[in-house]
Coordinates of C-alpha atoms and ligand atoms in Angstrom, one line a residue:
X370 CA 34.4 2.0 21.6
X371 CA 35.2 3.2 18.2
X372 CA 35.2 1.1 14.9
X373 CA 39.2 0.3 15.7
X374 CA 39.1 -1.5 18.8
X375 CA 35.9 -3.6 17.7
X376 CA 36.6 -7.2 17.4
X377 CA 35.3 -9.1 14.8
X378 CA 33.3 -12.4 16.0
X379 CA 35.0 -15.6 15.2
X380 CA 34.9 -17.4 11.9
X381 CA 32.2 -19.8 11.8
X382 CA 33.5 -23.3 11.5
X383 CA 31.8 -25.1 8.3
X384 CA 30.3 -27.9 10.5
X385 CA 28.3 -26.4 13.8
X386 CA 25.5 -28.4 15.4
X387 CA 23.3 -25.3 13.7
X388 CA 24.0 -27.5 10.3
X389 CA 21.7 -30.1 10.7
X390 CA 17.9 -30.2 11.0
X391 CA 18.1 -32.0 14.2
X392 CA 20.3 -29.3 15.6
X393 CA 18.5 -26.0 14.4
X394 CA 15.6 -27.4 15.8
X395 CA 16.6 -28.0 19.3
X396 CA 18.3 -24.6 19.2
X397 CA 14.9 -23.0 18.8
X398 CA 12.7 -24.9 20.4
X399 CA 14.4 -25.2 23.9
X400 CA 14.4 -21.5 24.2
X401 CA 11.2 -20.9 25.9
X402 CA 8.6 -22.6 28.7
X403 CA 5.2 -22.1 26.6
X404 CA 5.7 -24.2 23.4
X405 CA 3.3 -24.4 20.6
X406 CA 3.0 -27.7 17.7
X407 CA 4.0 -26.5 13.8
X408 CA 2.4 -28.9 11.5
X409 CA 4.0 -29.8 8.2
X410 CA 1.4 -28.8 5.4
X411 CA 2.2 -31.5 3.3
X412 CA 1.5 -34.5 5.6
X413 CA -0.2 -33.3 8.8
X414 CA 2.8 -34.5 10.9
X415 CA 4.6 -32.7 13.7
X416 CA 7.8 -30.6 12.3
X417 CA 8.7 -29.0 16.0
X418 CA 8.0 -26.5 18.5
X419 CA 7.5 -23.3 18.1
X420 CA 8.0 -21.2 21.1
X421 CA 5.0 -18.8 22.2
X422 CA 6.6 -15.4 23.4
X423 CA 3.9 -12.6 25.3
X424 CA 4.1 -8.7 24.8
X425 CA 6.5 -9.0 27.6
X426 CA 9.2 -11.0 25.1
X427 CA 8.6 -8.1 23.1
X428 CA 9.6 -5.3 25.5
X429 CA 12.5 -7.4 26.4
X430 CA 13.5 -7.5 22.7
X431 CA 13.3 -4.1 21.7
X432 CA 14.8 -3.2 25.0
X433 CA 18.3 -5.6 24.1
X434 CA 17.9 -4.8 20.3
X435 CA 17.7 -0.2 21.5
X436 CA 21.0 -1.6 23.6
X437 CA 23.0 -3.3 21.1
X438 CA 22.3 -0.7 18.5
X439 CA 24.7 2.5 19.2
X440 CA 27.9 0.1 19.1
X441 CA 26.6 -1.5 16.2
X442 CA 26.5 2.2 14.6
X443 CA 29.6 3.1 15.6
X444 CA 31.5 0.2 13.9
X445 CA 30.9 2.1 10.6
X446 CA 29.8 0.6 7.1
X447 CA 32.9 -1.2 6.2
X448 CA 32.7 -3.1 9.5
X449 CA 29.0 -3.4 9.5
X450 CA 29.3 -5.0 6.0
X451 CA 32.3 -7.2 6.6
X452 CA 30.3 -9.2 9.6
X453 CA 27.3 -9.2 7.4
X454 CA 29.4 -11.2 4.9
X455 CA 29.7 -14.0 7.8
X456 CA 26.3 -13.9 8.7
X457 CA 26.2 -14.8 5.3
X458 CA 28.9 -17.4 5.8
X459 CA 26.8 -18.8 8.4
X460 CA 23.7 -19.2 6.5
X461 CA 25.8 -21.3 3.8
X462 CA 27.3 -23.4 6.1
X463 CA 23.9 -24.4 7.4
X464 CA 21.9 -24.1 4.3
X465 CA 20.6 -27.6 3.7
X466 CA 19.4 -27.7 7.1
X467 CA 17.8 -24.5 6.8
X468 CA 16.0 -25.5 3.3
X469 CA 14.8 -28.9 4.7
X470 CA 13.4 -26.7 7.7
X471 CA 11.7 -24.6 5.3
X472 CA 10.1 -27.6 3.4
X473 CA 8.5 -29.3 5.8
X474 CA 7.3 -26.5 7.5
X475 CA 6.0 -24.0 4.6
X476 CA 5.6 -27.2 2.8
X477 CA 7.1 -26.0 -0.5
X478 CA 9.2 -29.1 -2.4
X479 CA 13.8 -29.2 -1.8
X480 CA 13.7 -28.3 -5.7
X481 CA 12.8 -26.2 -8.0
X482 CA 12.3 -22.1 -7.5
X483 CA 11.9 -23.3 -4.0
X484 CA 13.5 -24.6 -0.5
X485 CA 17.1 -24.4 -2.0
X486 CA 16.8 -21.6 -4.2
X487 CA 15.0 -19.6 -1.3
X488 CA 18.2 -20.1 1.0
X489 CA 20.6 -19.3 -1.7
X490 CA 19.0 -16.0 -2.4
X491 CA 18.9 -15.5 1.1
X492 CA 22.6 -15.5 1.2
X493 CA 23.3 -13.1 -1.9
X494 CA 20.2 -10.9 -0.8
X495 CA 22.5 -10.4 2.6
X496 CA 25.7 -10.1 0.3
X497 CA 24.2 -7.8 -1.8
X498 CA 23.2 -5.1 1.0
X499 CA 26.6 -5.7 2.3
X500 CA 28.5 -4.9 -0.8
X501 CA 26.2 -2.4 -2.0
X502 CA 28.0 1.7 -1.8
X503 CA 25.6 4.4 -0.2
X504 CA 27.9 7.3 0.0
X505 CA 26.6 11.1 1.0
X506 CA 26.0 12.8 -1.6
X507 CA 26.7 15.7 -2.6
X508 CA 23.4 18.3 -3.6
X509 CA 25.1 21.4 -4.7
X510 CA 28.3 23.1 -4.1
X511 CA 28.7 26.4 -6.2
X512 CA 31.1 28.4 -4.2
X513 CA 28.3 30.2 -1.9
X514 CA 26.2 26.8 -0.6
X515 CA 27.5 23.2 0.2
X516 CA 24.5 20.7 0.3
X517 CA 25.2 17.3 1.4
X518 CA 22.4 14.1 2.1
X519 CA 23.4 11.5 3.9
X520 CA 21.3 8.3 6.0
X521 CA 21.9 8.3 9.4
X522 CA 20.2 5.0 11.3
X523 CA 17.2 5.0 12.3
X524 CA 17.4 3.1 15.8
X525 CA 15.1 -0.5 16.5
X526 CA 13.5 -1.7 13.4
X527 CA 10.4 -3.8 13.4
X528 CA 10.5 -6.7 10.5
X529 CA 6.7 -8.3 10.2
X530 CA 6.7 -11.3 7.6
X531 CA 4.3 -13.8 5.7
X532 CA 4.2 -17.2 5.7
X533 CA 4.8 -17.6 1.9
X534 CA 8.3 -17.1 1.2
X535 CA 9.6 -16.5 5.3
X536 CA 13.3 -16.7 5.3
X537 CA 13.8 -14.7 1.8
X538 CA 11.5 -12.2 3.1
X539 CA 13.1 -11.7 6.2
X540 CA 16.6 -11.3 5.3
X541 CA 15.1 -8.7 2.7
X542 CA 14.1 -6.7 6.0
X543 CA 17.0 -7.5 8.1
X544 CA 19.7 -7.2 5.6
X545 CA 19.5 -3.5 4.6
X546 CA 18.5 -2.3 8.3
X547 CA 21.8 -4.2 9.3
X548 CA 23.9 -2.8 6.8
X549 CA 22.3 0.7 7.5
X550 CA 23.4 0.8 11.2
X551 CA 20.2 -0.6 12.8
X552 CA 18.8 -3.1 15.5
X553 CA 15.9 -5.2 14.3
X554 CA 13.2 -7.4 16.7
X555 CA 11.7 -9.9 13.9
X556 CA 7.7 -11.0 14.2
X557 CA 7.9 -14.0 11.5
X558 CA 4.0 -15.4 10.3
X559 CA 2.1 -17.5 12.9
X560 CA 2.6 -20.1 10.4
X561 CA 6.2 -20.3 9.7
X562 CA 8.5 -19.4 12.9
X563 CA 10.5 -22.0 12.9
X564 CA 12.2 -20.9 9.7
X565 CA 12.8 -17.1 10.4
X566 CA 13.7 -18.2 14.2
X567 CA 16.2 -20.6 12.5
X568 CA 17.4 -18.3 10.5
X569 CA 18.3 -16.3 13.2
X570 CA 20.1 -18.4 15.6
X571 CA 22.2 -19.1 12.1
X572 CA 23.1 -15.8 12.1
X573 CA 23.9 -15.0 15.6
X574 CA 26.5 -17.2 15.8
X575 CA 27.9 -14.1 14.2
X576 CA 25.9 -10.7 15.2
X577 CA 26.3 -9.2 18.2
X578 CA 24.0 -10.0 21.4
X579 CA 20.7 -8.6 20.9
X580 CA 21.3 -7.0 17.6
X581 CA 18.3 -9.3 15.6
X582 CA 16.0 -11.0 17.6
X583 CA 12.8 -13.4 17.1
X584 CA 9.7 -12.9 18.5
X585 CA 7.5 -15.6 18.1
X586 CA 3.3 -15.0 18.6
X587 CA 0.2 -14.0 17.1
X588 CA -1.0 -10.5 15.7
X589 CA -1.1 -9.1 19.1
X590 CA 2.8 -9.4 18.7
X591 CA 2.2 -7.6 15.3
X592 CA 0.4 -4.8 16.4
X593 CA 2.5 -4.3 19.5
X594 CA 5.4 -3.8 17.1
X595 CA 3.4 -1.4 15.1
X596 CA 2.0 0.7 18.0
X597 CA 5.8 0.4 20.0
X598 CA 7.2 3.7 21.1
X599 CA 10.8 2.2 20.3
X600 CA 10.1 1.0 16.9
X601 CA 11.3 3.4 14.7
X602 CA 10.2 1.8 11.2
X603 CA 8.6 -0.7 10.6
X604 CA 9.3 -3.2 7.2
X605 CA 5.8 -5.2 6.6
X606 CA 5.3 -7.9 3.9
X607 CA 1.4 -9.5 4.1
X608 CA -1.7 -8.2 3.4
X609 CA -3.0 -5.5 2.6
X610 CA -5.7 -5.5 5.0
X611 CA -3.4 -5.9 7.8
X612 CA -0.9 -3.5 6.2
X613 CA -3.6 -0.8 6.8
X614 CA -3.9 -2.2 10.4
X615 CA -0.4 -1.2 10.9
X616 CA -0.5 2.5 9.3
X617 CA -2.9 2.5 12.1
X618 CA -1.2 1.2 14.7
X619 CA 1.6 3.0 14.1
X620 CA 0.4 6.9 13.1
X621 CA 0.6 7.5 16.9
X622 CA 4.5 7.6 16.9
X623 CA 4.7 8.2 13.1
X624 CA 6.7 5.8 12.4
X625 CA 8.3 5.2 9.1
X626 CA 6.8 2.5 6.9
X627 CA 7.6 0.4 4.0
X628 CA 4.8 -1.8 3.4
X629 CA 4.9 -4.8 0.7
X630 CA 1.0 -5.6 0.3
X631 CA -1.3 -8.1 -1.7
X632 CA -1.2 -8.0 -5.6
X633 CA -3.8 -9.1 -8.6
X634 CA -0.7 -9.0 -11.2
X635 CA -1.8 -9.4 -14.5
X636 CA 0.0 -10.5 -17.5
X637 CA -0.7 -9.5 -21.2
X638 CA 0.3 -11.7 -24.3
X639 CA 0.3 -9.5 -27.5
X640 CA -0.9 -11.0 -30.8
X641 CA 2.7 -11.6 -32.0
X642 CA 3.9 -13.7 -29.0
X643 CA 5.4 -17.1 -29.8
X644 CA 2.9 -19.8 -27.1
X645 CA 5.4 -22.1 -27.1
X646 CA 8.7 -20.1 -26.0
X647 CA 6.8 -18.3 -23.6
X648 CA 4.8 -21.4 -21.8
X649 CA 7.6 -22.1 -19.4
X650 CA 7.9 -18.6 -18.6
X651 CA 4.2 -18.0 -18.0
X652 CA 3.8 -20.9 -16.1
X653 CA 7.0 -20.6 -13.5
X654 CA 5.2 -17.0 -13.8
X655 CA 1.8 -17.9 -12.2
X656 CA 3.1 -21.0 -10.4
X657 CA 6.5 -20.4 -8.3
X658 CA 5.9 -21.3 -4.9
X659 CA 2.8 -23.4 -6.4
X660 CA 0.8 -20.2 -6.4
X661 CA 1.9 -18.3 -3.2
X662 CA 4.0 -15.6 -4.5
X663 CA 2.9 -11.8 -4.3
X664 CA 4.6 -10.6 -7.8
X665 CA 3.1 -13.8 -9.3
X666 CA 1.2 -13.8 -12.4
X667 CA -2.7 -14.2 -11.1
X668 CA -4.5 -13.0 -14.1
X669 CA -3.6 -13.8 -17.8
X670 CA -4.9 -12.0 -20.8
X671 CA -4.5 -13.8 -24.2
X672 CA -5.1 -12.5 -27.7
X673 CA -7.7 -13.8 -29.2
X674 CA -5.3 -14.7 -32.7
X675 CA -3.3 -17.2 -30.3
X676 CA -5.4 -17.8 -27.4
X677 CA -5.9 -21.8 -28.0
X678 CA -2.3 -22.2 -28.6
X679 CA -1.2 -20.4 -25.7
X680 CA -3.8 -22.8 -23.2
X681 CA -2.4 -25.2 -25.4
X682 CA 1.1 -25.2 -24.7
X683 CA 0.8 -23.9 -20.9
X684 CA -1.7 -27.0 -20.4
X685 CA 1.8 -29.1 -21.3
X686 CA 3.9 -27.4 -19.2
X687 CA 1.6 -27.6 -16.3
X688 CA 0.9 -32.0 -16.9
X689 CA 4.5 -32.5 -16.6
X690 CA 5.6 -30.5 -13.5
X691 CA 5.3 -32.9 -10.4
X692 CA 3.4 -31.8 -7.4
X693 CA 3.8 -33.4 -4.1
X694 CA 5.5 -33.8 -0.5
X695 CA 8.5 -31.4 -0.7
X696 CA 11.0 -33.8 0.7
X697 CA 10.7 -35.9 -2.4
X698 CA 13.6 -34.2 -4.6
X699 CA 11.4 -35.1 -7.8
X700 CA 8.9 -32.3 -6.6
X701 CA 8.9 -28.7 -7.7
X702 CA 5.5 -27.8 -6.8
X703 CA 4.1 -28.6 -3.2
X704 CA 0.9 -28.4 -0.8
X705 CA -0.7 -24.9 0.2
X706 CA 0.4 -23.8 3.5
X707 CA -2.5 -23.3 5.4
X708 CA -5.9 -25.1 5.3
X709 CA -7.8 -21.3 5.2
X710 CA -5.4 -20.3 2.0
X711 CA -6.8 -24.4 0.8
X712 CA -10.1 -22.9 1.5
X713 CA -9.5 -19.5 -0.6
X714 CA -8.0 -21.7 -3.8
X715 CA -11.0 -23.9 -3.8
X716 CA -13.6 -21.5 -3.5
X717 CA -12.5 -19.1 -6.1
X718 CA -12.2 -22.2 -8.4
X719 CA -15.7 -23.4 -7.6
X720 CA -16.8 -19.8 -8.1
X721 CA -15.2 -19.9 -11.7
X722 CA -16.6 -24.0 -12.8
X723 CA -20.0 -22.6 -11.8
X724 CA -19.9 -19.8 -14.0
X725 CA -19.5 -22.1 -16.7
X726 CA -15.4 -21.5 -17.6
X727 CA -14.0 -24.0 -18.9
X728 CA -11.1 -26.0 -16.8
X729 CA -8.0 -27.0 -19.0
X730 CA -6.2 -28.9 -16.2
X731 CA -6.8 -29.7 -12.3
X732 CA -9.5 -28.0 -10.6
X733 CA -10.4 -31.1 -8.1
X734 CA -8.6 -31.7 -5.0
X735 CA -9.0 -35.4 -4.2
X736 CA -10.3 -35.4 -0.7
X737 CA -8.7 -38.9 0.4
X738 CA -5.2 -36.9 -0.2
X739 CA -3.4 -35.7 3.0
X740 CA -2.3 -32.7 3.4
X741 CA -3.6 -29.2 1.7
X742 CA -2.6 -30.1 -1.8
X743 CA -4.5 -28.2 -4.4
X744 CA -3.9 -29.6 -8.2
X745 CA -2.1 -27.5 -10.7
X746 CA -5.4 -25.6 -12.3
X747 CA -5.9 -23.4 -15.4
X748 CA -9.7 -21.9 -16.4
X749 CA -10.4 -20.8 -19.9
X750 CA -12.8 -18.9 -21.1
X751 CA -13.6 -17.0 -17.7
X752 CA -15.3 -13.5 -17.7
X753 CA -13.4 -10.9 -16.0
X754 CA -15.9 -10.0 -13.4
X755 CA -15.6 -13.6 -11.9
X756 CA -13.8 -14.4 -8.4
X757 CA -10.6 -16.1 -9.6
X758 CA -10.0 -13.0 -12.1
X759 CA -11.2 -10.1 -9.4
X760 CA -9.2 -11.6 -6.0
X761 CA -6.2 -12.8 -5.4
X762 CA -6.4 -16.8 -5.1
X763 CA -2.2 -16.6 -4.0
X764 CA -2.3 -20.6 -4.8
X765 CA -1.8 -23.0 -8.1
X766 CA -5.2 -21.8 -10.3
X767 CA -4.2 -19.6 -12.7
X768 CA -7.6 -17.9 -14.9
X769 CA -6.8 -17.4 -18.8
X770 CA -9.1 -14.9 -20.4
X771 CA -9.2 -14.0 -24.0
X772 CA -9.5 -10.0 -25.3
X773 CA -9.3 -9.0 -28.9
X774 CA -8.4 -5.0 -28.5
X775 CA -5.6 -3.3 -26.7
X776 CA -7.4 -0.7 -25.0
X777 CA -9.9 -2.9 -23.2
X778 CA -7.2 -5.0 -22.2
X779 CA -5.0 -2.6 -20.2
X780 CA -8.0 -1.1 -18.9
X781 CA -9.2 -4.4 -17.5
X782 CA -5.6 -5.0 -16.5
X783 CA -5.8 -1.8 -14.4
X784 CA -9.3 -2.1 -13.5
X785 CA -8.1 -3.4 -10.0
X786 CA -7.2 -1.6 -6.5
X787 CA -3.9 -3.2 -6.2
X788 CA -0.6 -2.7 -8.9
X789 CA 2.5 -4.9 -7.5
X790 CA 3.4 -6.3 -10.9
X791 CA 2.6 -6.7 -14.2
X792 CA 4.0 -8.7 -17.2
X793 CA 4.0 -8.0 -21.1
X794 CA 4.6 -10.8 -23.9
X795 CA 5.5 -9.7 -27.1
X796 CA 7.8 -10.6 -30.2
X797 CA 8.7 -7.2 -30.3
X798 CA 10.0 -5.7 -27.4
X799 CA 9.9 -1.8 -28.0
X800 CA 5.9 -2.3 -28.5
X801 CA 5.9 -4.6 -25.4
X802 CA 7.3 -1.7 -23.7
X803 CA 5.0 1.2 -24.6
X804 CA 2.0 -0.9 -23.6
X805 CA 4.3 -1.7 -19.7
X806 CA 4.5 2.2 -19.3
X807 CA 0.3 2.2 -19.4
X808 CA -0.2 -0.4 -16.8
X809 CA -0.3 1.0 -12.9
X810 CA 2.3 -1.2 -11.1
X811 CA 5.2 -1.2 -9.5
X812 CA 7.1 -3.2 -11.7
X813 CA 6.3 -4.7 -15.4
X814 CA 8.6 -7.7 -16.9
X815 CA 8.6 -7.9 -20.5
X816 CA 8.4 -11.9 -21.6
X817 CA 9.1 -12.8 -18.1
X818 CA 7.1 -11.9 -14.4
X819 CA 8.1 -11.9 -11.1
X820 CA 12.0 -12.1 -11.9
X821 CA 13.6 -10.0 -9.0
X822 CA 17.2 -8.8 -8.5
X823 CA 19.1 -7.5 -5.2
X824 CA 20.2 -4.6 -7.0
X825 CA 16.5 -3.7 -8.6
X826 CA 14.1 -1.9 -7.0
X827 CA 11.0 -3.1 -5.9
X828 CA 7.6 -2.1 -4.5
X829 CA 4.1 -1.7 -5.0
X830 CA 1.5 0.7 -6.8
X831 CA -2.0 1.7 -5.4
X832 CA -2.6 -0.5 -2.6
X833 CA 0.2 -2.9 -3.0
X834 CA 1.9 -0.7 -0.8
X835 CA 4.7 1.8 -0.9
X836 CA 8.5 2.0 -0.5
X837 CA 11.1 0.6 -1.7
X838 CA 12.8 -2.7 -1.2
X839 CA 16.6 -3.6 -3.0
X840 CA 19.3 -1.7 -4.3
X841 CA 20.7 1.5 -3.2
X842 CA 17.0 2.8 -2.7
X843 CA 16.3 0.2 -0.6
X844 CA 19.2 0.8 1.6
X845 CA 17.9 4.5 1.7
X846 CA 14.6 3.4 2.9
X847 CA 16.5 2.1 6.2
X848 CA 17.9 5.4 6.7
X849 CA 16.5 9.0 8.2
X850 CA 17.8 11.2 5.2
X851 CA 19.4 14.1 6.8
X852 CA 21.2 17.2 4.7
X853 CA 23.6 19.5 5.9
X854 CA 23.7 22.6 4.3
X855 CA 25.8 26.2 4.9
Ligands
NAD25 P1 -1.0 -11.4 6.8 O1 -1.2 -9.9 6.6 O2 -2.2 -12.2 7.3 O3 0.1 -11.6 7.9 C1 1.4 -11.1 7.7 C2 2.0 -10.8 9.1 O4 1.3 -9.8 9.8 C3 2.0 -12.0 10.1 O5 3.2 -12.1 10.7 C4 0.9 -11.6 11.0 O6 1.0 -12.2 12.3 C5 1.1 -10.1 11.1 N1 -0.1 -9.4 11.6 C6 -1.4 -9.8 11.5 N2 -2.2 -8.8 12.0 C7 -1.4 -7.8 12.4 C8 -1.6 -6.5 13.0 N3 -2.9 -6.1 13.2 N4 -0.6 -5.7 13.2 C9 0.7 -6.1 12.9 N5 1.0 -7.4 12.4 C10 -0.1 -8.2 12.1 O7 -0.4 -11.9 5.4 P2 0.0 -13.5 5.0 O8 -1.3 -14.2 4.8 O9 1.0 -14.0 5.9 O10 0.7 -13.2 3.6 C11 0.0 -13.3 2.4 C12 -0.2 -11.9 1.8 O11 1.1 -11.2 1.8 C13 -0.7 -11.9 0.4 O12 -1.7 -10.9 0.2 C14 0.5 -11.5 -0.4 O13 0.2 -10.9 -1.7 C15 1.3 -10.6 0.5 N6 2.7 -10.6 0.2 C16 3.2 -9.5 -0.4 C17 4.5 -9.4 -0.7 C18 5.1 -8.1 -1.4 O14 6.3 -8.0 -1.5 N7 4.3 -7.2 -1.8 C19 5.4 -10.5 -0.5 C20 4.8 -11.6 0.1 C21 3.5 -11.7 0.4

């Protein structure tokens, strides 16, 4: 079949039974015989059933997705991008059903940098690697040699996921495989299936059979993706002890890897900063997602000339944002999703109140409260060797520690094993941006952290991981480079 004689699925209607909550959910949850209960974070109640698929699922996947693959190929990039766009379609039309999914089972709140926005830049993150040129390029061609790179695809992707931000992260796997002539079997978090499975269904409405499938399970589904024969690459976002699980698991077949690991971002406010026009900024910084962000500001570093104003003005900023069930439209800051990430918050805050910091805002959960909500925390005056400075708490406690020379404080900054992202805050932007070039990450925002674009590269430093995600480069990372030369 060439790209000619392909025909294009049908146009999704605007109202399918995929477009209500009731609807996605029996979609994905009458799929398969062994069922398993996904709590909602914020109350403890039932949000559906998750279906429980063996290594045998698994093989069946890759086995459909290593079928579906060749044709998909051959339809060429033009084709390839034009049903990606109504994949996108499809996610719009169901979108509010998809965010309300994605509340109550992540727990994070409708509004806010949250359940809404999350679908929305699922949709333009799928747009974007649709739209986005990757033409071969031409290396040299002087009359005696003609070098030329292009991407061919790679064959059956593996996409593993975190709980944290699930259908955003996903797409950022599946979109640029897609788009670069690949299959991909999914392995969403234990945690959060129902969104990623959602999402899926959502989208094959459009895709062909067997082109992006869900498998649903524990780590042993994982690390039987890693270690699979017919996995050609494999896209991680998680930990980073897991992400070296999967180098692992995966030298064996030498698979290709980009791998989106754990981050300690720090932020540093220069001297000349003004607290009050950056507070909002610092704060949707540290707290977007409540916390649970990777590229999220987890360590801030404030001069010692404005230190109280800056506590000052976050402490504000933090009193008025309203934390609870996510349902509640006034919410923009919701529960944490997993009683053992509850358990990590609380314990690197206790770690910092005994040390004798001194707690601006939050810092006790009330006990008689259901669900794992953790109160909106900031610690003054902490050393830098504590806990809550030294590990990633990836939850709403952010520590605020005060330095007085520039030096020290980029060497602290780096004085961690992980470099994901950083953030400068500074008045003046050309010194702002000679101290970014010093610190070892991945990224650095200046007077903002953890903005991301579809068309920016992204990626980590040290052991944050490597390869790229976004952008042209991130297309090439779903591609086996290939030049042809005579
Ligand atoms: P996690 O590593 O516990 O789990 C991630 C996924 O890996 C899950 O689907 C899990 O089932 C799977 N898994 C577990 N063991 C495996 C194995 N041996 N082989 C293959 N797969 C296996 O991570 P998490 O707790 O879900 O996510 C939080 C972490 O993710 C944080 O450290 C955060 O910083 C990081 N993160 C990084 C980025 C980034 O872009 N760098 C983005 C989001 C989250």
């Amino acid at each position: 079949m060439n790209s000619n004689d392909t025909p294009i699925e049908a146009v999704i209607p605007s109202e399918t039974s995929l477009s209500t909550f009731d609807g996605l959910l029996s979609a994905i949850t009458t799929s398969n015989a062994a069922t398993r209960e996904i709590l909602d974070p914020a109350t403890g109640g039932v949000v559906g059933l998750a279906p429980v698929h063996s290594l045998d699922d698994l093989e069946k996947a890759i086995a459909d997705a290593a079928l579906a693959q060749p044709t998909w190929a051959a339809l060429g990039h033009a084709q390839r991008s034009e049903t990606m766009m109504r994949a996108a379609d499809a996610i719009d039309a169901a979108a509010e059903a998809l965010a309300e999914l994605l509340s109550r089972e992540q727990g994070k709140p409708l509004n806010g940098p949250n359940a809404r926005f999350e679908i929305g830049g699922a949709s333009a993150w799928l747009r974007t690697a649709a739209a986005t040129p990757l033409d071969t390029e031409v290396l040299i061609n002087d009359g005696e040699t003609h070098a030329e790179i292009a991407y061919r695809p790679i064959g059956v992707v593996g996409a593993i996921g975190p709980w944290n931000w699930p259908i955003m992260i996903a797409i950022w796997q599946i979109a640029p495989a897609l788009r670069m002539g690949n299959a991909v079997v999914v392995k969403p978090s234990e945690y959060t299936p129902l969104s990623v499975l959602a999402l899926v269904e959502v989208m094959n409405q459009v895709l062909p059979t067997g082109l992006v499938s869900v498998v649903s399970g524990g780590r042993e589904i994982g690390a039987g993706l890693a270690a699979h024969p017919g996995i050609g690459k494999v896209m991680f976002t998680g930990s980073t002890a897991t992400g070296k699980a999967i180098i692992r698991s995966s030298a064996d077949t030498v698979k290709r890897l980009t791998l989106e690991l754990g981050g300690n971002d720090a932020g540093i406010v220069l001297p000349d900063a003004d607290p009050t026009a950056i507070a909002e900024g610092l704060f949707w910084g540290a707290f977007i997602n409540t916390g649970q962000t990777c590229a999220a500001l987890k360590r801030l570093y404030v001069h010692d000339d404005i230190y109280d104003a800056v506590c000052d003005a976050l402490t504000a900023v933090a009193a008025a944002a309203p934390m609870g069930v996510g349902l509640d439209e006034n919410n923009v800051l919701g529960p944490l999703q997993n009683k053992a990430q509850f358990d990590v918050v609380s314990r690197l805050v206790q770690s910092a109140k005994d040390s004798g910091a001194r707690v601006l805002i939050g810092g006790n959960p009330d006990p008689e409260q259901a669900g794992y909500f953790y109160p909106t925390t900031l610690i003054a005056d902490i050393d830098d060797d504590n806990p809550l400075v030294q590990e990633e708490q990836f939850g709403p406690a952010l520590p605020i520690i005060r330095y007085s020379n520039l030096d020290d404080v980029i060497a602290l900054a780096n004085g961690v094993d992980v470099g994901l992202g950083g953030s400068v805050w500074s008045s003046d932007a050309t010194e702002a941006r000679k101290v970014a070039a010093r610190l070892e990450t991945g990224t650095v925002w200046i007077n903002s952290h953890g903005t991301i674009h579809p068309m920016i590269p992204f990626g980590g430093a040290k052991q944050s991981g490597y390869g790229l995600e976004f952008g042209v480069e991130g297309l090439k990372a779903l591609g086996v480079p290939q030049v042809i030369s005579g």
